[in-house]
Every structure is written in structure tokens, then in C-alpha cells.
Coordinates of C-alpha atoms and ligand atoms in Angstrom, one line a residue:
Chain A
M1 CA 21.5 16.5 -34.6
Y2 CA 20.8 17.2 -30.9
L3 CA 17.1 17.2 -31.6
Q4 CA 17.5 13.9 -33.3
L5 CA 19.3 12.5 -30.3
T6 CA 16.9 14.0 -27.8
V7 CA 14.0 12.4 -29.6
G8 CA 15.8 9.1 -29.6
G9 CA 16.4 9.4 -25.9
L10 CA 12.8 10.3 -25.2
L11 CA 11.6 7.2 -27.0
L12 CA 14.0 5.0 -25.1
G13 CA 13.1 6.8 -21.9
C14 CA 9.4 5.9 -22.3
I15 CA 10.2 2.2 -22.4
Y16 CA 12.5 2.5 -19.4
G17 CA 9.7 4.4 -17.8
L18 CA 7.3 1.6 -18.0
V19 CA 9.8 -0.8 -16.5
A20 CA 10.6 1.7 -13.8
M21 CA 6.9 2.3 -13.0
G22 CA 6.5 -1.4 -12.2
L23 CA 9.5 -1.3 -9.9
S24 CA 8.2 1.8 -8.2
L25 CA 4.8 0.3 -7.7
I26 CA 6.2 -2.8 -6.1
Y27 CA 8.5 -0.8 -3.8
G28 CA 5.7 1.6 -2.8
V29 CA 3.3 -1.1 -1.8
M30 CA 5.5 -3.7 -0.1
G31 CA 8.8 -2.0 0.5
I32 CA 10.6 -4.5 -1.6
V33 CA 13.3 -3.4 -4.1
N34 CA 12.7 -5.9 -6.9
F35 CA 16.2 -6.8 -8.2
A36 CA 14.5 -9.5 -10.4
H37 CA 12.7 -6.8 -12.4
G38 CA 15.2 -6.9 -15.2
A39 CA 14.9 -10.7 -15.3
F40 CA 11.1 -10.3 -15.6
V41 CA 11.7 -8.2 -18.7
M42 CA 13.9 -10.9 -20.0
V43 CA 11.3 -13.6 -19.4
A44 CA 8.7 -11.5 -21.2
M45 CA 11.1 -11.0 -24.1
Y46 CA 11.5 -14.8 -24.4
A47 CA 7.7 -15.2 -24.1
S48 CA 7.2 -12.8 -27.0
F49 CA 10.0 -14.6 -29.0
W50 CA 8.4 -18.0 -28.6
L51 CA 4.8 -16.7 -29.3
N52 CA 6.3 -15.3 -32.4
R53 CA 8.2 -18.4 -33.4
F54 CA 5.3 -20.9 -32.7
L55 CA 2.2 -18.9 -33.2
G56 CA 3.5 -16.2 -35.5
L57 CA 2.3 -13.4 -33.3
D58 CA 4.1 -10.1 -33.7
P59 CA 5.7 -9.0 -30.4
V60 CA 4.1 -5.5 -30.3
L61 CA 0.7 -7.0 -31.0
S62 CA 1.1 -9.9 -28.5
S63 CA 2.4 -7.6 -25.7
P64 CA -1.0 -7.3 -24.0
L65 CA -1.1 -11.1 -23.8
V66 CA 2.5 -11.2 -22.5
A67 CA 1.6 -8.5 -20.0
L68 CA -1.3 -10.6 -18.8
L69 CA 0.9 -13.8 -18.6
M70 CA 3.4 -11.8 -16.6
F71 CA 0.7 -10.5 -14.3
G72 CA -0.2 -14.1 -13.5
F73 CA 3.5 -15.0 -13.1
G74 CA 3.9 -12.1 -10.7
V75 CA 0.9 -13.1 -8.6
I76 CA 2.3 -16.6 -8.3
V77 CA 5.8 -15.4 -7.5
Y78 CA 4.4 -13.2 -4.8
H79 CA 2.4 -15.9 -3.1
A80 CA 5.1 -18.5 -3.5
I81 CA 8.1 -16.4 -2.4
I82 CA 7.8 -12.7 -1.7
G83 CA 4.8 -12.8 0.6
K84 CA 6.6 -15.4 2.8
I85 CA 9.5 -13.2 3.6
L86 CA 7.8 -9.8 3.8
E87 CA 7.7 -10.1 7.6
G88 CA 11.1 -11.7 7.7
P89 CA 14.5 -10.3 8.5
F90 CA 15.8 -7.3 6.6
L91 CA 18.5 -9.1 4.8
A92 CA 16.1 -11.8 3.5
R93 CA 13.8 -9.1 2.1
L94 CA 16.8 -7.5 0.4
L95 CA 18.3 -10.6 -1.0
V96 CA 15.3 -12.7 -2.1
T97 CA 14.7 -10.9 -5.3
F98 CA 18.5 -11.1 -6.1
G99 CA 18.3 -14.8 -5.7
L100 CA 15.2 -14.9 -7.9
S101 CA 17.0 -12.9 -10.6
I102 CA 20.0 -15.2 -10.7
F103 CA 17.6 -18.2 -10.7
L104 CA 15.6 -16.8 -13.7
I105 CA 18.7 -15.9 -15.7
N106 CA 20.2 -19.3 -15.2
C107 CA 17.0 -21.0 -16.1
A108 CA 17.0 -19.0 -19.3
Q109 CA 20.5 -20.1 -20.1
F110 CA 19.7 -23.7 -19.4
L111 CA 16.4 -23.8 -21.3
W112 CA 17.2 -21.6 -24.2
S113 CA 21.1 -21.4 -24.3
P114 CA 23.0 -18.1 -24.1
D115 CA 22.6 -17.4 -27.8
Y116 CA 21.4 -14.1 -29.1
R117 CA 18.1 -14.3 -30.8
M118 CA 16.0 -11.9 -32.7
V119 CA 12.4 -11.9 -33.8
E120 CA 12.6 -12.7 -37.5
N121 CA 9.8 -10.9 -39.2
P122 CA 8.6 -8.0 -37.1
I123 CA 5.8 -6.1 -38.8
F124 CA 7.1 -2.8 -37.5
R125 CA 10.4 -2.0 -39.1
G126 CA 12.2 0.7 -41.0
I127 CA 12.6 4.4 -40.4
I128 CA 10.2 7.3 -41.0
M129 CA 10.7 11.0 -41.0
L130 CA 8.8 12.9 -38.4
G131 CA 9.3 16.6 -39.3
P132 CA 13.1 17.1 -39.2
V133 CA 13.9 13.9 -37.3
F134 CA 14.4 10.3 -38.3
V135 CA 12.5 7.8 -36.1
E136 CA 12.9 4.1 -36.1
V137 CA 9.4 2.7 -36.4
P138 CA 9.7 -0.2 -33.9
K139 CA 11.1 2.1 -31.3
L140 CA 8.3 4.6 -31.9
M141 CA 5.7 1.8 -31.5
A142 CA 7.4 0.6 -28.4
S143 CA 7.4 3.9 -26.7
I144 CA 3.9 4.8 -27.7
G145 CA 2.8 1.4 -26.4
S146 CA 4.8 1.9 -23.2
L147 CA 3.1 5.2 -22.6
I148 CA -0.3 3.7 -23.2
V149 CA 0.3 0.9 -20.7
A150 CA 1.8 3.3 -18.2
G151 CA -1.3 5.5 -18.6
L152 CA -3.6 2.4 -18.1
I153 CA -1.7 1.4 -14.9
Y154 CA -1.8 5.0 -13.6
W155 CA -5.5 5.1 -14.3
F156 CA -6.1 1.7 -12.6
V157 CA -4.2 2.8 -9.5
R158 CA -5.8 6.2 -9.2
K159 CA -9.3 5.5 -10.2
T160 CA -10.5 2.0 -9.4
K161 CA -11.4 0.6 -6.1
T162 CA -8.7 -2.0 -6.2
G163 CA -6.2 0.7 -7.1
L164 CA -7.3 2.8 -4.2
A165 CA -6.8 -0.1 -1.9
I166 CA -3.3 -0.6 -3.3
Q167 CA -2.6 3.1 -2.6
A168 CA -4.0 2.7 0.9
I169 CA -1.6 -0.2 1.6
S170 CA 1.4 1.8 0.4
L171 CA 0.4 4.8 2.6
D172 CA -0.5 3.0 5.8
R173 CA -0.5 -0.8 5.8
M174 CA -2.0 -1.1 9.3
A175 CA -4.8 1.3 8.6
A176 CA -5.5 -0.4 5.3
S177 CA -6.0 -3.8 7.0
L178 CA -8.4 -2.1 9.4
M179 CA -10.5 -1.0 6.4
G180 CA -11.1 -4.6 5.6
I181 CA -8.5 -4.8 2.9
D182 CA -7.0 -8.2 2.4
I183 CA -3.3 -7.1 2.4
E184 CA -1.9 -10.4 1.1
R185 CA -4.3 -10.6 -1.9
L186 CA -3.8 -6.9 -2.8
N187 CA 0.0 -7.2 -2.5
G188 CA -0.2 -10.1 -4.9
Y189 CA -2.1 -7.9 -7.4
A190 CA 0.4 -5.1 -7.0
F191 CA 3.3 -7.4 -7.5
G192 CA 1.5 -8.8 -10.6
L193 CA 0.9 -5.3 -11.9
G194 CA 4.6 -4.5 -11.4
C195 CA 5.5 -7.6 -13.4
A196 CA 2.9 -6.8 -16.1
C197 CA 4.7 -3.5 -16.6
A198 CA 8.0 -5.3 -17.1
G199 CA 6.1 -7.8 -19.3
A200 CA 4.6 -5.2 -21.6
A201 CA 7.9 -3.5 -21.9
G202 CA 9.6 -6.8 -22.7
G203 CA 7.0 -7.5 -25.4
F204 CA 7.6 -4.1 -27.0
L205 CA 11.4 -4.5 -26.8
A206 CA 11.3 -8.0 -28.4
E207 CA 10.2 -6.3 -31.6
F208 CA 13.6 -4.8 -32.2
Y209 CA 16.1 -5.8 -29.5
Y210 CA 18.4 -8.8 -29.2
I211 CA 17.1 -11.5 -26.8
F212 CA 19.5 -13.3 -24.5
P213 CA 19.5 -14.4 -20.9
D214 CA 21.3 -11.4 -19.5
V215 CA 19.3 -8.9 -21.6
G216 CA 17.2 -7.6 -18.7
T217 CA 20.0 -6.8 -16.3
M218 CA 20.7 -3.4 -17.8
F219 CA 17.0 -2.6 -18.0
G220 CA 16.6 -3.5 -14.3
L221 CA 19.5 -1.4 -13.3
V222 CA 18.4 1.6 -15.3
A223 CA 14.9 1.3 -13.9
L224 CA 16.3 1.2 -10.4
V225 CA 18.2 4.5 -11.1
A226 CA 15.1 6.0 -12.6
V227 CA 13.1 5.1 -9.5
A228 CA 15.7 6.6 -7.3
L229 CA 15.8 9.7 -9.5
G230 CA 12.1 10.1 -9.4
G231 CA 11.8 9.2 -5.8
F232 CA 11.0 5.7 -4.4
G233 CA 7.2 5.2 -4.2
S234 CA 6.3 7.9 -6.8
T235 CA 5.2 6.3 -10.1
E236 CA 5.0 9.6 -11.9
G237 CA 8.5 10.4 -10.6
A238 CA 9.8 7.1 -12.0
L239 CA 8.4 7.9 -15.4
I240 CA 10.0 11.3 -15.4
G241 CA 13.3 9.9 -14.1
A242 CA 13.3 7.2 -16.8
I243 CA 12.8 9.8 -19.6
L244 CA 15.6 11.9 -18.2
I245 CA 17.9 8.8 -18.2
G246 CA 16.9 8.0 -21.8
I247 CA 17.9 11.5 -22.8
I248 CA 21.1 11.6 -20.7
E249 CA 22.1 8.2 -22.1
T250 CA 21.6 9.1 -25.8
V251 CA 22.7 12.7 -25.8
G252 CA 25.5 12.2 -23.3
G253 CA 26.6 8.9 -25.0
F254 CA 27.0 10.8 -28.3
M255 CA 29.0 13.6 -26.7
I256 CA 31.6 11.6 -24.7
G257 CA 31.3 8.2 -26.4
S258 CA 28.7 5.5 -26.1
E259 CA 30.9 3.2 -24.1
F260 CA 30.6 5.7 -21.2
K261 CA 26.9 6.3 -21.5
Y262 CA 25.9 4.2 -18.5
A263 CA 28.7 5.9 -16.5
L264 CA 26.9 9.2 -17.2
V265 CA 23.6 7.7 -16.1
F266 CA 25.0 6.6 -12.8
L267 CA 26.8 9.8 -12.3
A268 CA 23.5 11.6 -12.7
Y269 CA 22.1 9.3 -10.2
L270 CA 24.9 9.9 -7.6
V271 CA 24.4 13.7 -8.0
I272 CA 20.7 13.5 -7.4
V273 CA 21.0 11.1 -4.5
I274 CA 23.5 13.5 -2.8
V275 CA 21.6 16.7 -3.6
R276 CA 18.0 15.3 -3.1
P277 CA 18.0 12.0 -1.4
R278 CA 14.2 11.7 -1.6
G279 CA 14.3 12.0 -5.3
L280 CA 12.6 14.5 -7.6
L281 CA 9.1 13.8 -6.4
G282 CA 9.7 11.3 -3.7
W283 CA 8.0 10.1 -0.7
G284 CA 8.9 6.6 0.6
A285 CA 7.0 3.7 2.0
D286 CA 9.3 3.4 5.0
Chain B
M1 CA -21.6 -9.4 22.1
L2 CA -17.9 -9.4 22.6
N3 CA -16.2 -11.7 25.0
V4 CA -12.5 -11.4 25.8
S5 CA -11.5 -14.2 28.1
S6 CA -8.2 -14.5 29.9
I7 CA -6.0 -13.4 27.0
N8 CA -2.3 -12.9 27.1
A9 CA -0.5 -11.0 24.3
G10 CA 2.7 -9.3 23.7
Y11 CA 5.2 -7.9 21.2
S12 CA 8.0 -10.2 20.1
G13 CA 7.9 -12.2 23.3
V14 CA 7.6 -9.3 25.7
P15 CA 4.2 -9.6 27.4
A16 CA 1.9 -6.5 27.2
L17 CA -1.3 -8.1 28.4
T18 CA -1.7 -10.6 31.2
D19 CA -4.9 -12.6 31.8
V20 CA -7.2 -9.9 30.5
S21 CA -10.9 -10.5 30.5
L22 CA -13.7 -8.2 29.6
H23 CA -17.1 -8.3 27.9
I24 CA -19.3 -5.9 26.1
N25 CA -23.1 -6.2 25.8
P26 CA -25.1 -5.0 22.8
G27 CA -25.8 -1.2 22.9
E28 CA -23.3 -0.4 25.6
I29 CA -20.6 2.1 25.8
V30 CA -17.8 0.5 27.6
T31 CA -14.6 2.3 28.4
I32 CA -11.0 1.2 29.2
V33 CA -9.0 3.7 31.1
G34 CA -5.4 3.5 32.2
S35 CA -2.1 5.4 32.0
N36 CA 0.5 5.5 29.2
G37 CA 1.8 2.1 28.2
A38 CA -0.7 0.2 30.3
G39 CA -1.8 -1.9 27.4
K40 CA -5.1 -0.2 26.3
S41 CA -4.1 -0.1 22.6
T42 CA -2.9 -3.6 22.7
I43 CA -6.3 -4.8 23.8
A44 CA -7.8 -3.0 20.8
R45 CA -5.2 -4.5 18.5
T46 CA -5.8 -8.1 19.8
I47 CA -9.6 -7.7 19.2
S48 CA -9.2 -6.4 15.6
G49 CA -6.6 -9.0 14.8
L50 CA -3.5 -6.9 14.4
V51 CA -1.8 -8.5 17.4
R52 CA -2.2 -12.3 18.0
I53 CA -3.0 -13.5 21.5
T54 CA -0.8 -16.2 23.0
S55 CA -3.6 -17.7 25.1
G56 CA -7.2 -17.2 26.0
S57 CA -10.0 -16.5 23.5
I58 CA -12.0 -13.7 22.0
T59 CA -15.5 -14.3 20.7
F60 CA -17.8 -11.9 18.8
N61 CA -21.5 -12.8 18.7
G62 CA -20.6 -16.3 19.8
E63 CA -17.9 -16.9 17.1
R64 CA -14.2 -17.2 17.9
I65 CA -12.4 -14.5 16.1
D66 CA -9.0 -14.6 17.7
Q67 CA -7.4 -16.4 14.8
L68 CA -9.0 -14.5 12.0
P69 CA -7.1 -12.0 9.9
P70 CA -8.1 -8.3 10.4
H71 CA -10.1 -8.1 7.2
H72 CA -12.4 -10.9 8.2
I73 CA -13.0 -9.3 11.5
V74 CA -14.0 -6.0 9.9
A75 CA -16.4 -7.9 7.7
R76 CA -18.2 -9.1 10.8
G77 CA -18.9 -5.5 11.8
L78 CA -16.2 -5.1 14.4
V79 CA -14.4 -2.0 13.5
H80 CA -11.3 -0.5 15.1
V81 CA -10.4 3.2 14.7
P82 CA -6.8 3.3 15.7
E83 CA -5.0 5.6 18.0
G84 CA -3.3 8.5 16.1
R85 CA -6.0 8.7 13.4
H86 CA -4.0 7.0 10.7
V87 CA -5.9 8.7 7.9
F88 CA -4.5 8.2 4.3
S89 CA -2.9 11.5 4.1
K90 CA -2.3 11.6 0.3
L91 CA -5.9 10.6 -0.5
T92 CA -8.9 12.9 -0.5
V93 CA -11.4 12.9 2.3
T94 CA -13.9 11.1 0.1
E95 CA -11.4 8.5 -0.9
N96 CA -10.6 7.9 2.7
L97 CA -14.3 7.5 3.5
K98 CA -14.9 5.2 0.6
L99 CA -12.0 3.0 1.8
G100 CA -13.8 2.7 5.1
A101 CA -16.6 0.9 3.2
Y102 CA -14.2 -1.3 1.3
A103 CA -16.0 -4.5 2.1
T104 CA -19.3 -3.2 0.6
T105 CA -19.9 -3.6 -3.1
S106 CA -23.2 -1.8 -3.4
E107 CA -22.7 1.7 -4.7
A108 CA -26.1 2.8 -3.4
E109 CA -25.2 1.6 0.1
I110 CA -21.9 3.4 0.0
A111 CA -23.6 6.6 -1.1
K112 CA -26.1 6.3 1.7
R113 CA -23.4 5.9 4.3
L114 CA -21.4 8.7 2.9
E115 CA -24.5 10.9 3.2
Y116 CA -24.9 9.9 6.8
V117 CA -21.3 10.6 7.7
Y118 CA -21.4 14.0 6.0
E119 CA -24.5 14.7 8.0
L120 CA -22.8 13.8 11.2
F121 CA -19.6 15.8 10.4
P122 CA -20.6 18.6 7.9
I123 CA -17.0 19.8 7.9
L124 CA -16.0 16.6 6.0
K125 CA -18.4 17.4 3.3
E126 CA -16.9 20.9 2.9
R127 CA -13.5 19.4 2.6
A128 CA -14.5 16.4 0.5
R129 CA -12.0 16.9 -2.2
Q130 CA -9.1 18.0 -0.1
Q131 CA -6.2 15.7 0.8
A132 CA -6.7 14.2 4.3
G133 CA -3.2 15.3 5.2
S134 CA -4.2 19.0 4.8
L135 CA -6.9 18.8 7.5
S136 CA -6.5 20.0 11.0
G137 CA -6.0 17.4 13.8
G138 CA -9.6 17.7 14.9
Q139 CA -10.9 17.3 11.3
Q140 CA -8.6 14.3 10.8
Q141 CA -10.1 12.7 13.9
M142 CA -13.6 13.3 12.5
L143 CA -12.4 11.7 9.3
A144 CA -11.1 8.7 11.2
L145 CA -14.4 8.3 13.0
G146 CA -16.4 8.8 9.9
R147 CA -14.2 6.3 8.0
G148 CA -14.9 3.8 10.8
L149 CA -18.7 4.4 10.5
M150 CA -18.5 3.8 6.7
A151 CA -17.9 0.1 7.5
D152 CA -21.4 0.1 9.1
P153 CA -20.0 -1.2 12.5
K154 CA -21.9 -3.2 15.0
L155 CA -19.1 -2.7 17.5
L156 CA -16.8 0.3 17.2
I157 CA -13.5 0.4 19.0
L158 CA -12.3 4.0 19.4
D159 CA -8.7 4.3 20.6
E160 CA -8.1 7.7 22.2
P161 CA -10.3 9.7 19.9
S162 CA -9.6 12.8 21.8
L163 CA -5.8 12.5 21.7
G164 CA -4.1 15.9 21.1
L165 CA -7.4 17.8 20.5
M166 CA -8.3 21.2 22.0
P167 CA -10.9 21.1 24.7
K168 CA -13.7 22.4 22.5
L169 CA -13.0 19.7 19.9
V170 CA -12.9 17.0 22.6
E171 CA -16.4 17.9 23.5
E172 CA -17.4 17.7 19.9
V173 CA -15.9 14.3 19.6
F174 CA -17.6 13.0 22.7
E175 CA -20.8 14.4 21.5
A176 CA -20.4 12.5 18.2
I177 CA -19.7 9.3 20.2
R178 CA -22.9 9.8 22.1
T179 CA -24.8 10.3 18.8
I180 CA -23.3 7.2 17.2
S181 CA -24.2 5.2 20.3
Q182 CA -27.8 6.3 20.1
T183 CA -28.0 4.9 16.6
G184 CA -27.5 1.4 18.1
V185 CA -23.8 1.0 17.6
T186 CA -22.0 -0.6 20.5
I187 CA -18.9 1.2 21.5
L188 CA -15.6 0.3 23.2
L189 CA -13.9 3.6 24.1
I190 CA -10.3 3.8 25.1
E191 CA -9.4 7.0 26.8
Q192 CA -6.9 8.8 28.9
R193 CA -9.4 11.5 29.7
V194 CA -10.7 9.4 32.5
L195 CA -13.4 11.7 33.9
E196 CA -15.0 12.4 30.5
A197 CA -14.9 8.8 29.6
L198 CA -16.4 7.6 32.9
E199 CA -19.2 10.1 32.6
L200 CA -20.1 8.9 29.1
C201 CA -19.8 5.2 29.5
N202 CA -22.2 2.5 30.9
R203 CA -19.3 0.4 32.3
G204 CA -15.6 0.7 32.5
Y205 CA -12.4 -1.3 33.1
V206 CA -9.2 0.1 34.6
I207 CA -6.0 -1.4 33.3
Q208 CA -2.5 -1.2 34.9
N209 CA 0.6 -2.8 33.6
G210 CA -1.3 -5.1 31.3
R211 CA -3.8 -6.3 33.9
I212 CA -7.4 -5.3 34.5
V213 CA -7.3 -4.1 38.1
T214 CA -10.9 -3.0 38.6
E215 CA -14.2 -2.7 36.8
G216 CA -17.6 -1.3 37.4
T217 CA -20.3 1.1 36.2
G218 CA -19.1 4.6 35.3
T219 CA -20.4 6.0 38.6
E220 CA -18.9 3.2 40.6
L221 CA -15.5 3.8 39.1
M222 CA -15.8 7.6 39.6
D223 CA -16.5 7.0 43.3
S224 CA -13.8 4.4 43.7
E225 CA -10.9 5.5 45.9
M226 CA -8.4 4.0 43.7
V227 CA -9.6 5.7 40.5
R228 CA -9.9 9.0 42.2
K229 CA -6.4 8.9 43.5
A230 CA -4.6 7.4 40.5
Y231 CA -6.5 9.0 37.6
L232 CA -8.6 11.9 38.7
G233 CA -6.0 13.5 41.0
M234 CA -8.5 13.8 43.9
Ligands
LIG1 N1 4.6 -2.1 18.3 C1 5.1 -2.4 19.6 N2 6.3 -3.1 19.7 C2 6.8 -3.4 20.9 N3 6.2 -3.0 22.0 C3 5.1 -2.3 22.0 C4 4.5 -2.0 20.8 N4 3.4 -1.3 21.0 C5 3.2 -1.2 22.3 N5 4.3 -1.8 22.9 C6 4.5 -2.0 24.4 O1 3.3 -2.6 24.9 C7 2.9 -2.0 26.1 C8 1.5 -1.6 26.0 O2 1.4 -0.6 25.0 P1 0.0 0.0 24.6 O3 0.3 0.8 23.3 O4 -1.0 -1.0 24.5 O5 -0.3 1.0 25.8 P2 -1.5 2.1 25.9 O6 -2.1 1.8 27.1 O7 -2.3 2.1 24.6 O8 -0.6 3.4 26.0 P3 -0.9 4.9 25.5 O9 -1.8 5.5 26.4 O10 0.4 5.5 25.4 O11 -1.5 4.8 24.1 C9 3.9 -0.9 26.4 O12 4.9 -1.3 27.3 C10 4.5 -0.6 25.0 O13 5.9 -0.2 25.2
LIG2 MG1 -2.6 3.5 23.2

């Protein structure tokens, strides 16, 4: 039974991990806590939903496309809003993504109504036996997909020239600009990449999850906790933190009742923040 | 080559530079000396675009650069190695050096420059795969210098390259600066080690409280009563 639960938590954690990785990347590079990250997941889920409804694309298969769209969306949001307040007062930097989140959620309510929706004919469904455990196929696909995307982003940031420049900005912005790095452009890319993480995750989730305007809020919060657990600015840490949360949520939820599962998650968060304020693997941008 | 003409600049309204003018001719080593907080680093930052001037002008090879963002200034061959080294501590030595050549797309060119920097500072080659943060202070300074050279500078601004180094390493750094200068790179050297800097330079400026108070050739300045009293303790 516990093996069953742990596997379930692990799968969930991988999806959380992808969302959290994007959040961590954005924070690491520009010092912004993106409170709109959950809303980005929601936007991506609707994008998958409509792609499915009108073009008949399956959400898992269309998730690269959704990730790409969200990358573009992120770059635009960066240049239209975020970049303008990066040098601004602390409170503005803190609140701008809050505002954006509320705006996006309300837009979704206005455009698509608060109804719960679900993709009607997902190609991945049902349950398979993996050794001694039952696994829901769409969840399995979603977590494998999340790991692949997370791996790609990791590779991009570590191994490409643009990725190196993004790392340089997060380590020392002043020195990075003296290297000839166009900080504004690269910040835009990094924000876009962060959104693409939320986008891919949203695409995978759309395969089996209800879609409604507030659906992202919990994902955003959990990602925030995962990032704090793993240490702000550490993408690997965020992934590990997220997997931990997935497991705490599923196993703990079973033991003390699923209505308390998020209480457990936040309790774990409080403990870590008190015991190890820099997170498990943390180093900050500030 | 570089012409700084009557600039004023400051930090959030507090002036740090008042009516500063200086010029650098191709091939020269020019030094700026002055005590703590005089405004030396601020001059470097205005030239490289990190700090905006409030009046005056800066031209490089005849072109106004005082409104350009830093990355455009680097692209013109004006490279600033900041005070305090600022190496990317979590990245390897090689990655740091490659970032120095960020504006260059040609892999062959980057490899060539890397070879040149390794030749100049063999210790960097030995440590190529180590994290920059694990290097000693002197090695980090070599790395900062090498990273600056990777941009193939026409004018190199060095802000206190000897800061916090042991005397033996200071000599090494000054030797490296001489070598770099001999390859045709023009150098603006900011230093608190006044004697060494004045011996090395062609010309120098003395800055106090954000103003240039005197200028001249290295020997002129070393002989000047004011410099001897204020900075050489004679
Ligand atoms: N980032 C900053 N914000 C506000 N004021 C600053 C900043 N940097 C420097 N200053 C102020 O500007 C003045 C000039 O500083 P600057 O760093 O140019 O001096 P410096 O000659 O380089 O000194 P040092 O030898 O200590 O490096 C000082 O009064 C300093 O306090
Ligand atoms: Mg200084």
C-alpha cells in the first residue's frame, strides 16, 4: 500500500517539479518571485483544452506546442511588464506578479466561465500494473514528460551559450553585463523558459485534470513551497523539493486524511524554513 | 581614442564625479590614482555604461558612447574589468573565460583567444575545469584579467587589479599588464598602489573628491610635491 502511495506521490512530484523548476529559474535570474506561475499553468491548460477541442490535438502530444506558445507569452509578459519594474521599488517587484495572477484568473473566468471542463477523449487513459503497483497511465505519461522537459531545460541552462549567459546573470548581473550580455534580452528568455515549464506541465495536466480558472493556484503555491524547500535559485533543489512534496502529500494525506494533505505540505515547509533557511541545496540571487 | 569631457555623475542624486575630463591615446597606459571613495571606480563605471552621466560626454574612437547600454560598449572593444574581480564563482574557469568572449560567435576565434589567455596565465589552464570560486585571490584576479582579454579589447579598463594581493602576486599582475600593453591594447589602470602605477604608466590623473586635481606623465606626477605628500608619504 505504501509503495503504491509513494509511487503515486513520486509521479505527482515530477509534475510539481517541472512547475517549480520554472519558478526557480525566474527567481534565480531576476530575483522575482513569480506569483503568477500557477496562473500560467492554468492558461496553458486552457490552451491545451482548446487545441484539443478545435484541432483535436491530444494534450500530451500538443504539450511541446503549448510550451512554445507559453515561451512566447512569457517573453512578451517580461518585456511588457516585468522588465519595467525590475529596477523599481521593492513592493512593486513583489506585487506585480500578484496582480498579473489575479488579472489572468479573472480573464479566464470572463472568457471561459468558471465551469469545470475536461478534455473529452484523451488517448492516454486507464491503469496499468507496473510490478506490484497500479499506475494511472495519464499520470505516468505526464510525469515522464515532465522529467524529459525538466532534463531539456537543465541541459539548455548548463550546456548552451545562452544558458551559460543566463547562469552568469543569476550569479552576478553587473559582471554579466560587462561580458557583453544583453541583460534585458536574456531576462526575457529566462522568463519565457520559466513560463514554458509551467506551459509544458499545464499541457500534461490537461490530459487528466479538471480545468477551471483557479486550477493553477494550488500548483503555484506548491511550486513555491518546493522552491523554498530546495533552496531559492537551485533548479535541482526545486525538483527534489517538489518530489518530496508529492510524496508527503500522497502518503501523508492517506495517513491523516486527504483534507489535511496541504497542511502537511506547509508544515514540512515551515520546518525546513526554520531548520535550514537557505533550503536543501540553496544559494540565493540576493 | 577615449575622450571623457566634463562629465558629472552620481548615485541616486548624490554626486560622485564633478566636471571630470580625461583622454587616452591609442597604445597608452594611463592611470588614475586617488584615495578611497575619490570616485575612481565611478569613472570606470561611467565609461562602461554601468553608471549614467548627468552631463558632459564620452566618446570612443570618435563615437558618442555615453548613452549606450554596457553590452554595446563591450562590442566596440571597450572592456571593463571591475574592482573586486567579480568572477562567476559557480562556473568553471573555462566557462568564465568563454563568457568573456560572449559577443564572438566564431568558435575558432574563441579557441584562439583561449589559447592566448592560457599562455599568458598558465595557472588558468591547470585549473581550467575547477570552479572559479575555488581559486585563490591571485588566481581569480588572473581569471578576471583573462576574461577581459577574451573580449579582444582595444581599450582595457582595469579597476584595482592588485587589490588584496600579496606583494609577489602584485608584481605578477603588473608584469601581465605590461605584456598586454605590448600587444597593442590600450590600458586605463585604476590603482591605489600609486608608486607602482606611476612607474608603469605613460600618463596619469589624480582624483580627489570626484574631481581631477592634477595630471601629467608618470615621472611628472612622481616628482610633484602634492602627489609625494598625499600618496607616496614622502
Ligand atoms: N553603488 C553606490 N551607491 C551609492 N554610492 C556609491 C556607490 N558606489 C560608490 N558610491 C559613492 O561614490 C563615491 C565614489 O566611489 P568610488 O567607488 O568611485 O570610489 P573609488 O575611488 O573607486 O574608491 P575605492 O578606492 O574605495 O575603490 C564614494 O563616495 C562612494 O561612497
Ligand atoms: Mg574603486
